[in-house]
Tab-separated table of C-alpha atoms in Angstrom:
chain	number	residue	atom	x	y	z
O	1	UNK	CA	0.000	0.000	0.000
O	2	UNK	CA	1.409	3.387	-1.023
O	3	UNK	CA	2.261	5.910	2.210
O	4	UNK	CA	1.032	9.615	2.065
O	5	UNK	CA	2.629	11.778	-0.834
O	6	UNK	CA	2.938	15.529	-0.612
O	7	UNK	CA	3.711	17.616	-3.920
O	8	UNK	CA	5.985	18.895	-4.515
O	9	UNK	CA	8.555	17.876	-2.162
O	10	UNK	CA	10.587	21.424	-2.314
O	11	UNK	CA	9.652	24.722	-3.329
O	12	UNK	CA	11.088	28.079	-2.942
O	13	UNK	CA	8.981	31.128	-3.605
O	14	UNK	CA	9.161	34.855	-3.021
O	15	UNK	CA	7.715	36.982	-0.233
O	16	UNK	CA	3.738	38.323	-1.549
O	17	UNK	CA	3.313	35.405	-3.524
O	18	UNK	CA	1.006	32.345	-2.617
O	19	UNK	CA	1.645	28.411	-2.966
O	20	UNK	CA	-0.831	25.120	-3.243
O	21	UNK	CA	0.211	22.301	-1.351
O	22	UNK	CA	-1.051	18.872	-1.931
O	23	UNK	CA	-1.633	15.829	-0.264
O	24	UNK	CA	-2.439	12.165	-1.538
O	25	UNK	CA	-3.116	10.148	1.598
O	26	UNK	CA	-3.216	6.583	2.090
O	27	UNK	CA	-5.538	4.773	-0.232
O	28	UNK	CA	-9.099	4.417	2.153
O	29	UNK	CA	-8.207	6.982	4.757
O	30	UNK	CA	-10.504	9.973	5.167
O	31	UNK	CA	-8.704	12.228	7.585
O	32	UNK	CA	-6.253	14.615	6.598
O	33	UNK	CA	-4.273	16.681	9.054
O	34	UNK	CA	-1.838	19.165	8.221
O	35	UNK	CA	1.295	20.508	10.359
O	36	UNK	CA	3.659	23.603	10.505
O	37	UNK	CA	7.149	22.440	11.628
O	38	UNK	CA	10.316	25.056	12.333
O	39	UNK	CA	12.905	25.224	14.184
O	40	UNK	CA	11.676	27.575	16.605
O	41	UNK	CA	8.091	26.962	16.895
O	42	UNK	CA	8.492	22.744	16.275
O	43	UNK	CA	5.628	21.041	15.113
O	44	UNK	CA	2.381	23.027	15.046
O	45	UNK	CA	-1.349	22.285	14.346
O	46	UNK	CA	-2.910	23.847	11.011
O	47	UNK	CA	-5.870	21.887	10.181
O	48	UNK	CA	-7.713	18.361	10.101
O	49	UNK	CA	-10.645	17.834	7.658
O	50	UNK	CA	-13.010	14.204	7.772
O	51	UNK	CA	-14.991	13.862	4.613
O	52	UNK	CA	-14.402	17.082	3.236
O	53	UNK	CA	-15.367	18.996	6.134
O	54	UNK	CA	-12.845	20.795	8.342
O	55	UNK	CA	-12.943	19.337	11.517
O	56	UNK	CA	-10.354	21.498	13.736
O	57	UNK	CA	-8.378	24.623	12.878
O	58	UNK	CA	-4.919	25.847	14.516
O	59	UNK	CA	-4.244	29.316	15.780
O	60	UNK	CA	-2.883	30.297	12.314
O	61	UNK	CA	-3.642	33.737	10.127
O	62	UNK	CA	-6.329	33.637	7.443
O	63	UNK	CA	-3.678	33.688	5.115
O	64	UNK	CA	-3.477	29.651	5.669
O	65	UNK	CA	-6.330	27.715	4.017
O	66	UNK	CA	-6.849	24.555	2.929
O	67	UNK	CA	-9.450	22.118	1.575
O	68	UNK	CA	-10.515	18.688	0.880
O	69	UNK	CA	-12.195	16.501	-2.183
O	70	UNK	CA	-14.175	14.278	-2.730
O	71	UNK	CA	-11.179	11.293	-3.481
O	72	UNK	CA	-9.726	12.574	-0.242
O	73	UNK	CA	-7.465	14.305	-1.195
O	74	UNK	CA	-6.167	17.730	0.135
O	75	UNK	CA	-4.607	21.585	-0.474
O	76	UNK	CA	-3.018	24.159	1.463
O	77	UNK	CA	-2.720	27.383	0.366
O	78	UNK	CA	-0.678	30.031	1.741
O	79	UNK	CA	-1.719	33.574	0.414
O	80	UNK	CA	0.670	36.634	0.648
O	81	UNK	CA	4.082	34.516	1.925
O	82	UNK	CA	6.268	35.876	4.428
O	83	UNK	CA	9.655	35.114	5.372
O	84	UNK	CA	8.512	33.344	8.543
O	85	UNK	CA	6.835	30.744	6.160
O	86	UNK	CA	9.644	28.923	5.263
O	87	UNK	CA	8.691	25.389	6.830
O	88	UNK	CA	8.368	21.714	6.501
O	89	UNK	CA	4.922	21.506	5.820
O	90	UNK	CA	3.123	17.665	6.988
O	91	UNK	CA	0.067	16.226	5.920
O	92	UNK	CA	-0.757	13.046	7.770
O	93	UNK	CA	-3.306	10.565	7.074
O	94	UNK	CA	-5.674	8.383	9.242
O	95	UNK	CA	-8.923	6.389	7.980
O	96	UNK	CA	-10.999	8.544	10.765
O	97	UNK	CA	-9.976	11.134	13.404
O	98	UNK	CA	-9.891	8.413	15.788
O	99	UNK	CA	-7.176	6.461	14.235
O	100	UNK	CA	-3.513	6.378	13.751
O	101	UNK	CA	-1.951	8.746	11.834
O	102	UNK	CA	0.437	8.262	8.744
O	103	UNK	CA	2.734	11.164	8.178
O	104	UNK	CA	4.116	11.829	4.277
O	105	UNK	CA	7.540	12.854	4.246
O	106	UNK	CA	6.759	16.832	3.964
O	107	UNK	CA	6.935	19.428	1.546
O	108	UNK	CA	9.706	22.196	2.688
O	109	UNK	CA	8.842	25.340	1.649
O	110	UNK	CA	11.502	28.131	1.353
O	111	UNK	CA	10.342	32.074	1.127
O	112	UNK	CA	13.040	34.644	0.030
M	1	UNK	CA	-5.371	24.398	27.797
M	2	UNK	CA	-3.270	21.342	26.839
M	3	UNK	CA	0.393	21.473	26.438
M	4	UNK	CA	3.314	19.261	26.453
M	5	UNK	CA	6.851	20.070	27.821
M	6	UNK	CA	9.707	17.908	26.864
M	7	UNK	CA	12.676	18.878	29.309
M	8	UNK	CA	15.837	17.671	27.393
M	9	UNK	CA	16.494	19.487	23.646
M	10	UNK	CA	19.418	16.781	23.438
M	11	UNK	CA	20.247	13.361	24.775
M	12	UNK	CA	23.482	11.769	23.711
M	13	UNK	CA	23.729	8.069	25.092
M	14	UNK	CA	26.241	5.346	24.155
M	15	UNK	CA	25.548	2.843	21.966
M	16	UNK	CA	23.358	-0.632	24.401
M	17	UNK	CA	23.285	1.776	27.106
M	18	UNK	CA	19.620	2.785	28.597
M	19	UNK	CA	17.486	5.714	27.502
M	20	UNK	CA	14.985	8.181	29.191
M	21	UNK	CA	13.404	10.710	27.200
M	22	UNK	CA	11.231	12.735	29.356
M	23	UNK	CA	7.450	14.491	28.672
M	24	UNK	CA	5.524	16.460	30.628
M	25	UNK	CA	1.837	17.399	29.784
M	26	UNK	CA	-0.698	19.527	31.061
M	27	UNK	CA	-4.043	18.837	29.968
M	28	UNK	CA	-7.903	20.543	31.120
M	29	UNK	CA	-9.263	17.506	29.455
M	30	UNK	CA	-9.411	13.773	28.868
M	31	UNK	CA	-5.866	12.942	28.170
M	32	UNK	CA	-4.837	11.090	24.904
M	33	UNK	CA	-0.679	11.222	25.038
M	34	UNK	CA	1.541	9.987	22.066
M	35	UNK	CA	5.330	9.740	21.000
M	36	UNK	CA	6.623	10.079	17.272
M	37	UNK	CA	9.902	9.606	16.233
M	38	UNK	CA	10.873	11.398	13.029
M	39	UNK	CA	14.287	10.657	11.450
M	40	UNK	CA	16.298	12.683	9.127
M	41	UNK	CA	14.343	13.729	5.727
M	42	UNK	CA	11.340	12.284	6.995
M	43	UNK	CA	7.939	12.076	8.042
M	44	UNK	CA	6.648	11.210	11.924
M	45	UNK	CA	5.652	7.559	12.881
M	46	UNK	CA	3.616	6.703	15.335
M	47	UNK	CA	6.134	4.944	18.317
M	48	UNK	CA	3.263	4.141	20.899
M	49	UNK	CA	0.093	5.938	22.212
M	50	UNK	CA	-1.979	6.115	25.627
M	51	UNK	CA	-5.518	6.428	25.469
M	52	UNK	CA	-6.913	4.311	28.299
M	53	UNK	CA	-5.641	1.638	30.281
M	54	UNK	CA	-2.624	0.021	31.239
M	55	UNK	CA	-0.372	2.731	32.111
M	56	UNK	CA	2.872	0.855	30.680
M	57	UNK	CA	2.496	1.297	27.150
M	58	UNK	CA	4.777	-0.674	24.615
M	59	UNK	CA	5.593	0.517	21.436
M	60	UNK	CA	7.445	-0.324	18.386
M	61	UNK	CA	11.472	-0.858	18.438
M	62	UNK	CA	11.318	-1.691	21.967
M	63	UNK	CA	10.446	1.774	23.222
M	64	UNK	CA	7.976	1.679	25.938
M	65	UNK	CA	5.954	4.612	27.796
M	66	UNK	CA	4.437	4.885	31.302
M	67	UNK	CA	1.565	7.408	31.815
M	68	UNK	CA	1.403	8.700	35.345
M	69	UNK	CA	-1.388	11.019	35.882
M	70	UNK	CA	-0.067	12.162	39.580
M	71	UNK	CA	3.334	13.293	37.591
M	72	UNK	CA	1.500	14.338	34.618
M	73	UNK	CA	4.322	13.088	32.821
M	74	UNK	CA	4.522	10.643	30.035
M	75	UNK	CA	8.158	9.384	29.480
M	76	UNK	CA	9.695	7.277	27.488
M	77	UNK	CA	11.882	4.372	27.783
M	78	UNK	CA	14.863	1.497	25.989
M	79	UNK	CA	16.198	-0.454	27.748
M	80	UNK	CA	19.219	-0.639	25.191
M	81	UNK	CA	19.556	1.436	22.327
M	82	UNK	CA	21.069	1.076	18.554
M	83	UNK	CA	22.728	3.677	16.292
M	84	UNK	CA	19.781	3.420	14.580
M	85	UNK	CA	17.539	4.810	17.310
M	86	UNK	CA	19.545	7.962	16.295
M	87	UNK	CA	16.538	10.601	15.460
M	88	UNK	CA	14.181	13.063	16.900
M	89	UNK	CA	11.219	12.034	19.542
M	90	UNK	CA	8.153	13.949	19.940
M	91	UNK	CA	5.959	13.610	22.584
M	92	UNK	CA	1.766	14.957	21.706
M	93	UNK	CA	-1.339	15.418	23.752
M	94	UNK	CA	-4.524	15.220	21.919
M	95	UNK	CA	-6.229	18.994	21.615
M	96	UNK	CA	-9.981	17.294	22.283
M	97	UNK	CA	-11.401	14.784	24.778
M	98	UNK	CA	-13.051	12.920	21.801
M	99	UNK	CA	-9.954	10.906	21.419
M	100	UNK	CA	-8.988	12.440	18.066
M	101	UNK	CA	-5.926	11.471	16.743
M	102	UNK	CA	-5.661	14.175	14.355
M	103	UNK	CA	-5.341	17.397	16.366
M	104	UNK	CA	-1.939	17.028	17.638
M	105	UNK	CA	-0.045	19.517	20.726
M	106	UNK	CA	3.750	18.763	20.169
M	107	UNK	CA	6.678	19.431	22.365
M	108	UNK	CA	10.024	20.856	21.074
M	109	UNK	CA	11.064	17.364	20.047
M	110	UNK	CA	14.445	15.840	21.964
M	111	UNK	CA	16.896	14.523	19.424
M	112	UNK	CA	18.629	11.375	20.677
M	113	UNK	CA	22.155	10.490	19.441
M	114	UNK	CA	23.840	6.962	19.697
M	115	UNK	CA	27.218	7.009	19.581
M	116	UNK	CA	29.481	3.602	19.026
């Protein structure tokens, strides 16, 4: 069985532009969770969505958005990027909220 | 509010010698506690998880937890480790009482190094 896959793996972008993440989780799982991680904040909370619906949102600015379809699958978006988004960025995978979750490997995102 | 606290940044250990990596959580509701390891380049996995239960929790790779509520701490445990436990542990608290697994709290993360 294939593990999560995040797309694209790296990207580097300017500051005032905006990026799509995506997310492919496991084949069957319905919950997608996505995580901030840096080196001074660690590992924080952005968003989990169950069938398309947003379940739970972290403290993040509306800036951070995200979404997912009907196959499961699901985007980020980060609107207007700042310096202090430079970040692996985790999607993890679970077939509900109440099970285990699969983490892809991260898409690190570089703003200049 | 839920939070987790993990009190060493760094733990260097030799190679078959025994490990302690230590979590502290605070938590104003039900508490669901986890570790992840993540090594370099990668994703988390899932090393064990207390939801209910016996409070000795046994994980994968020989890793094994104890939850004591009077502590509130949550720390985890090898008896002997390998070069290839070399990583970075996180210890989580679930953000609801519903048991979700999805809406992590992390701790700064303590990276463990093995040396020969």
């Amino acid at each position: 069985k294939a593990g999560v896959t995040q797309t694209p793996r790296y990207l580097i972008k300017t500051r005032g532009q905006q990026v799509t993440l995506s997310c492919s989780p496991i084949s069957g799982h319905r919950s997608v969770s996505w995580y901030q991680q840096t080196p001074g904040q660690g590992l924080q909370f952005l968003f989990e969505y169950f069938s398309e619906t947003q379940r739970n949102k972290g403290n993040f600015p509306g800036r951070f958005s995200g979404r997912q379809f009907s196959n499961s699958r699901s985007e980020m978006n980060v609107s207007t990027l700042e310096l202090g988004d430079s970040a692996l960025y985790l999607c993890a995978s679970s077939l509900s909220p109440f099970n285990e979750q699969f983490f892809g490997p991260g898409t690190r995102l570089t703003v200049l | 509010a839920q939070s987790v606290t993990q009190l060493d940044s760094q733990v260097p250990v030799f190679e078959e010698a025994p490990v302690e990596l230590r979590c502290n959580y605070s938590s104003s509701v039900s508490v669901y506690l986890f570790w992840y390891v993540q090594y370099p380049n990668q994703g988390l996995q899932l090393l064990l998880k207390y939801l209910s239960g016996s409070t000795l929790v046994k994980g994968i790779n020989g890793f094994e937890a104890e939850f004591n509520k009077s502590q509130t701490s949550f720390h985890l445990r090898k008896p002997s480790v390998h070069i290839s436990d070399t990583a970075e542990y996180f210890c989580a608290v679930s953000k609801d009482d519903g048991g979700s697994q999805g809406n992590l709290i992390f701790g700064k993360g303590t990276k463990l190094s093995v040396k020969p």
